[in-house]
Tab-separated table of C-alpha atoms in Angstrom:
chain	number	residue	atom	x	y	z
A	1	ASP	CA	37.611	-27.574	20.203
A	2	ALA	CA	38.059	-25.834	16.869
A	3	LYS	CA	36.844	-22.235	16.649
A	4	THR	CA	34.468	-21.257	13.865
A	5	THR	CA	33.769	-18.020	12.042
A	6	GLN	CA	30.481	-17.509	10.205
A	7	PRO	CA	29.046	-14.314	8.719
A	8	PRO	CA	26.361	-12.978	11.070
A	9	SER	CA	23.756	-12.648	8.341
A	10	MET	CA	23.073	-13.366	4.678
A	11	ASP	CA	20.231	-12.803	2.262
A	12	CYS	CA	19.124	-15.088	-0.548
A	13	ALA	CA	16.366	-14.799	-3.143
A	14	GLU	CA	13.824	-17.595	-3.143
A	15	GLY	CA	14.653	-20.269	-5.706
A	16	ARG	CA	18.329	-19.388	-5.768
A	17	ALA	CA	21.119	-21.369	-4.141
A	18	ALA	CA	22.104	-20.278	-0.656
A	19	ASN	CA	25.818	-20.754	0.049
A	20	LEU	CA	26.671	-20.482	3.722
A	21	PRO	CA	30.393	-20.356	4.533
A	22	CYS	CA	32.135	-21.441	7.708
A	23	ASN	CA	35.777	-20.956	8.574
A	24	HIS	CA	37.248	-23.567	10.924
A	25	SER	CA	40.974	-23.096	10.343
A	26	THR	CA	41.937	-24.755	13.645
A	27	ILE	CA	39.985	-27.943	12.975
A	28	SER	CA	41.897	-31.119	13.737
A	29	GLY	CA	42.098	-34.213	11.569
A	30	ASN	CA	39.621	-36.158	13.670
A	31	GLU	CA	36.865	-33.549	13.768
A	32	TYR	CA	33.698	-33.716	11.724
A	33	VAL	CA	31.918	-30.561	10.606
A	34	TYR	CA	28.254	-30.632	11.636
A	35	TRP	CA	25.597	-28.231	10.427
A	36	TYR	CA	22.384	-27.468	12.267
A	37	ARG	CA	19.741	-24.823	11.708
A	38	GLN	CA	17.159	-23.228	13.955
A	39	ILE	CA	13.989	-21.823	12.497
A	40	HIS	CA	12.402	-19.112	14.604
A	41	SER	CA	10.582	-20.467	17.682
A	42	GLN	CA	11.628	-24.052	16.956
A	43	GLY	CA	14.341	-26.349	18.255
A	44	PRO	CA	17.547	-26.800	16.240
A	45	GLN	CA	17.449	-29.281	13.377
A	46	TYR	CA	20.322	-31.452	12.197
A	47	ILE	CA	21.151	-30.881	8.514
A	48	ILE	CA	24.303	-32.693	7.500
A	49	HIS	CA	27.857	-33.528	8.546
A	50	GLY	CA	31.132	-34.446	6.870
A	51	LEU	CA	34.773	-35.223	7.559
A	52	LYS	CA	36.780	-34.891	4.335
A	53	ASN	CA	34.592	-35.630	1.338
A	54	ASN	CA	31.713	-33.591	0.050
A	55	GLU	CA	28.352	-34.816	1.266
A	56	THR	CA	24.804	-34.476	-0.027
A	57	ASN	CA	21.440	-35.404	1.407
A	58	GLU	CA	17.857	-34.432	0.768
A	59	MET	CA	18.267	-31.149	2.604
A	60	ALA	CA	21.626	-29.781	1.526
A	61	SER	CA	25.134	-30.292	0.208
A	62	LEU	CA	28.308	-29.809	2.203
A	63	ILE	CA	31.530	-28.828	0.486
A	64	ILE	CA	34.704	-29.123	2.580
A	65	THR	CA	37.952	-27.648	1.255
A	66	GLU	CA	40.851	-29.999	0.732
A	67	ASP	CA	42.773	-28.476	3.651
A	68	ARG	CA	39.600	-28.736	5.760
A	69	LYS	CA	39.984	-25.176	7.011
A	70	SER	CA	36.601	-24.134	5.704
A	71	SER	CA	33.308	-25.523	4.471
A	72	THR	CA	30.208	-24.321	2.656
A	73	LEU	CA	26.661	-25.470	3.213
A	74	ILE	CA	24.611	-25.248	0.045
A	75	LEU	CA	20.823	-25.118	-0.057
A	76	PRO	CA	20.317	-25.609	-3.802
A	77	HIS	CA	16.891	-23.958	-4.166
A	78	ALA	CA	16.185	-21.848	-1.092
A	79	THR	CA	12.582	-21.332	-0.038
A	80	LEU	CA	11.043	-18.985	2.509
A	81	ARG	CA	10.916	-21.933	4.939
A	82	ASP	CA	14.732	-22.049	4.899
A	83	THR	CA	14.893	-18.709	6.727
A	84	ALA	CA	16.742	-19.657	9.913
A	85	VAL	CA	19.973	-19.392	11.878
A	86	TYR	CA	22.538	-21.868	10.549
A	87	TYR	CA	25.224	-23.242	12.861
A	88	CYS	CA	28.505	-24.834	11.811
A	89	ILE	CA	29.874	-27.054	14.611
A	90	PRO	CA	33.167	-29.001	14.463
A	91	ARG	CA	33.042	-32.132	16.628
A	92	PRO	CA	35.544	-34.924	17.311
A	93	VAL	CA	34.969	-38.179	15.467
A	94	TYR	CA	34.822	-40.155	18.656
A	95	THR	CA	35.785	-39.253	22.166
A	96	GLY	CA	34.257	-42.171	24.028
A	97	THR	CA	32.333	-39.773	26.212
A	98	ALA	CA	28.989	-38.080	25.879
A	99	SER	CA	28.717	-35.677	22.961
A	100	LYS	CA	28.535	-31.964	23.619
A	101	LEU	CA	27.197	-29.743	20.870
A	102	THR	CA	28.654	-26.263	21.285
A	103	PHE	CA	26.670	-23.775	19.217
A	104	GLY	CA	28.416	-20.625	18.045
A	105	THR	CA	26.611	-17.487	16.955
A	106	GLY	CA	25.720	-18.874	13.506
A	107	THR	CA	24.537	-17.162	10.319
A	108	ARG	CA	21.057	-15.733	10.111
A	109	LEU	CA	19.823	-16.552	6.585
A	110	GLN	CA	16.934	-14.484	5.307
A	111	VAL	CA	15.253	-15.856	2.179
A	112	THR	CA	13.227	-13.238	0.355
A	113	LEU	CA	10.706	-13.227	-2.491
B	1	ASP	CA	8.273	-41.350	14.792
B	2	THR	CA	11.178	-38.884	14.819
B	3	GLU	CA	9.607	-36.475	17.229
B	4	VAL	CA	10.679	-35.122	20.581
B	5	THR	CA	7.771	-33.623	22.485
B	6	GLN	CA	7.969	-31.107	25.284
B	7	THR	CA	5.320	-29.922	27.713
B	8	PRO	CA	4.249	-27.355	28.545
B	9	LYS	CA	4.895	-25.030	25.591
B	10	HIS	CA	4.824	-21.989	27.857
B	11	LEU	CA	5.256	-21.668	31.613
B	12	VAL	CA	5.071	-18.648	33.872
B	13	MET	CA	6.181	-19.186	37.448
B	14	GLY	CA	6.987	-17.132	40.499
B	15	MET	CA	10.328	-17.306	42.251
B	16	THR	CA	8.891	-19.395	45.089
B	17	ASN	CA	7.098	-21.915	42.869
B	18	LYS	CA	8.072	-25.476	42.060
B	19	LYS	CA	7.369	-26.671	38.543
B	20	SER	CA	8.571	-29.347	36.147
B	21	LEU	CA	9.294	-29.497	32.440
B	22	LYS	CA	8.694	-32.749	30.628
B	23	CYS	CA	10.304	-34.229	27.535
B	24	GLU	CA	9.441	-37.459	25.749
B	25	GLN	CA	10.801	-39.408	22.789
B	26	HIS	CA	9.827	-42.761	21.316
B	27	MET	CA	12.713	-43.279	18.913
B	28	GLY	CA	14.518	-45.734	21.189
B	29	HIS	CA	17.269	-43.191	21.807
B	30	ARG	CA	19.426	-43.828	24.860
B	31	ALA	CA	20.768	-40.295	25.315
B	32	MET	CA	18.756	-37.223	26.260
B	33	TYR	CA	19.790	-33.620	26.772
B	34	TRP	CA	18.624	-30.340	28.276
B	35	TYR	CA	19.708	-27.050	26.703
B	36	LYS	CA	18.947	-23.486	27.749
B	37	GLN	CA	18.577	-20.704	25.189
B	38	LYS	CA	18.367	-17.037	26.071
B	39	ALA	CA	16.868	-14.595	23.592
B	40	LYS	CA	19.053	-14.000	20.524
B	41	LYS	CA	21.737	-16.377	21.839
B	42	PRO	CA	22.677	-19.925	20.781
B	43	PRO	CA	21.536	-22.923	22.846
B	44	GLU	CA	23.784	-23.901	25.763
B	45	LEU	CA	24.068	-27.440	27.078
B	46	MET	CA	22.884	-28.024	30.650
B	47	PHE	CA	22.697	-31.801	31.190
B	48	VAL	CA	23.287	-35.067	29.335
B	49	TYR	CA	21.746	-38.388	30.309
B	50	SER	CA	23.055	-41.632	28.901
B	51	TYR	CA	21.179	-44.864	29.593
B	52	GLU	CA	19.176	-43.030	32.257
B	53	LYS	CA	22.295	-41.953	34.150
B	54	LEU	CA	23.494	-38.378	34.410
B	55	SER	CA	26.608	-38.146	32.255
B	56	ILE	CA	27.263	-34.404	32.050
B	57	ASN	CA	26.226	-31.510	34.298
B	58	GLU	CA	27.551	-28.250	32.931
B	59	SER	CA	27.850	-26.662	36.408
B	60	VAL	CA	24.138	-25.886	36.436
B	61	PRO	CA	22.777	-24.344	39.680
B	62	SER	CA	20.987	-26.801	41.963
B	63	ARG	CA	17.675	-24.974	41.509
B	64	PHE	CA	17.549	-26.981	38.262
B	65	SER	CA	17.173	-30.690	38.991
B	66	PRO	CA	17.054	-33.161	36.098
B	67	GLU	CA	15.501	-36.595	36.255
B	68	CYS	CA	15.375	-39.464	33.771
B	69	PRO	CA	12.759	-41.952	35.026
B	70	ASN	CA	13.117	-44.162	31.940
B	71	SER	CA	14.775	-44.112	28.555
B	72	SER	CA	11.871	-42.260	26.921
B	73	LEU	CA	11.283	-39.570	29.510
B	74	LEU	CA	13.314	-36.635	30.763
B	75	ASN	CA	12.160	-34.140	33.350
B	76	LEU	CA	13.610	-30.865	34.571
B	77	HIS	CA	12.421	-29.880	38.045
B	78	LEU	CA	12.522	-26.186	38.811
B	79	HIS	CA	12.591	-24.603	42.250
B	80	ALA	CA	13.336	-21.108	43.532
B	81	LEU	CA	14.250	-19.788	40.099
B	82	GLN	CA	15.396	-16.260	39.410
B	83	PRO	CA	14.074	-13.894	36.715
B	84	GLU	CA	17.357	-14.365	34.793
B	85	ASP	CA	16.431	-18.037	34.386
B	86	SER	CA	13.710	-16.990	31.955
B	87	ALA	CA	14.612	-18.657	28.669
B	88	LEU	CA	13.654	-21.303	26.125
B	89	TYR	CA	14.434	-24.765	27.501
B	90	LEU	CA	15.148	-27.311	24.803
B	91	CYS	CA	15.205	-31.060	25.114
B	92	ALA	CA	17.043	-33.275	22.639
B	93	SER	CA	17.792	-36.942	22.155
B	94	SER	CA	20.272	-39.033	20.196
B	95	GLN	CA	20.732	-42.723	19.547
B	96	GLU	CA	23.745	-42.863	21.830
B	97	ALA	CA	25.446	-40.185	23.916
B	98	VAL	CA	28.530	-40.220	21.690
B	99	MET	CA	26.527	-39.270	18.607
B	100	TYR	CA	26.155	-35.695	17.476
B	101	GLU	CA	23.011	-36.118	15.381
B	102	GLN	CA	20.569	-34.878	17.932
B	103	TYR	CA	16.816	-34.456	17.592
B	104	PHE	CA	15.401	-31.430	19.335
B	105	GLY	CA	11.965	-30.713	20.704
B	106	PRO	CA	10.228	-27.357	20.178
B	107	GLY	CA	11.138	-26.147	23.657
B	108	THR	CA	9.358	-24.751	26.687
B	109	ARG	CA	9.382	-20.980	26.992
B	110	LEU	CA	9.807	-20.220	30.677
B	111	THR	CA	9.139	-16.852	32.278
B	112	VAL	CA	10.076	-16.340	35.930
B	113	THR	CA	8.309	-13.420	37.599
């Protein structure tokens, strides 16, 4: 499995874009990058995933560098409710066996007024 | 309905007690998971069920006994636990066991006295 490096914490002002980086320099060609977040006292929540191209959904955008060694999750207009721990998780495209999500230490995002 | 429910929300039990945690989903998902999360740590996978059969056991001690009576229900039977087993126990489900988009419940906070 690819190793990831994320900053332990970040701050963002409400209404501004939150850009959360993840380094996954050992990622292999058949591994997606998944992002989850965990708001305090709740279960983790799936946000988005991508393989090569940039992706966008109603929650966030995911920018993956051309060499795929790093990615950035973008919350375009952060609100106080986005305060959470954000996890970047590389996973194989398909292994034929049950999926195992391995959570790293993540980035604790604090959105402030 | 994209919800995974877990009961109870909180549980306090003695080391000689027997108790069970319950998880339910009505999304038609065929894979269900148990995770354990200690304070200030990321979730760690315990068990994976696929089509009601145990697919992965991450070397969990036998005092934790999972059960999947049907595709919507997942139980975790607890017996002779230790104080270090106190944690947040999270249940999740996904459409199939090979898919990494998992839906998590809010968890059961367990305290062993």
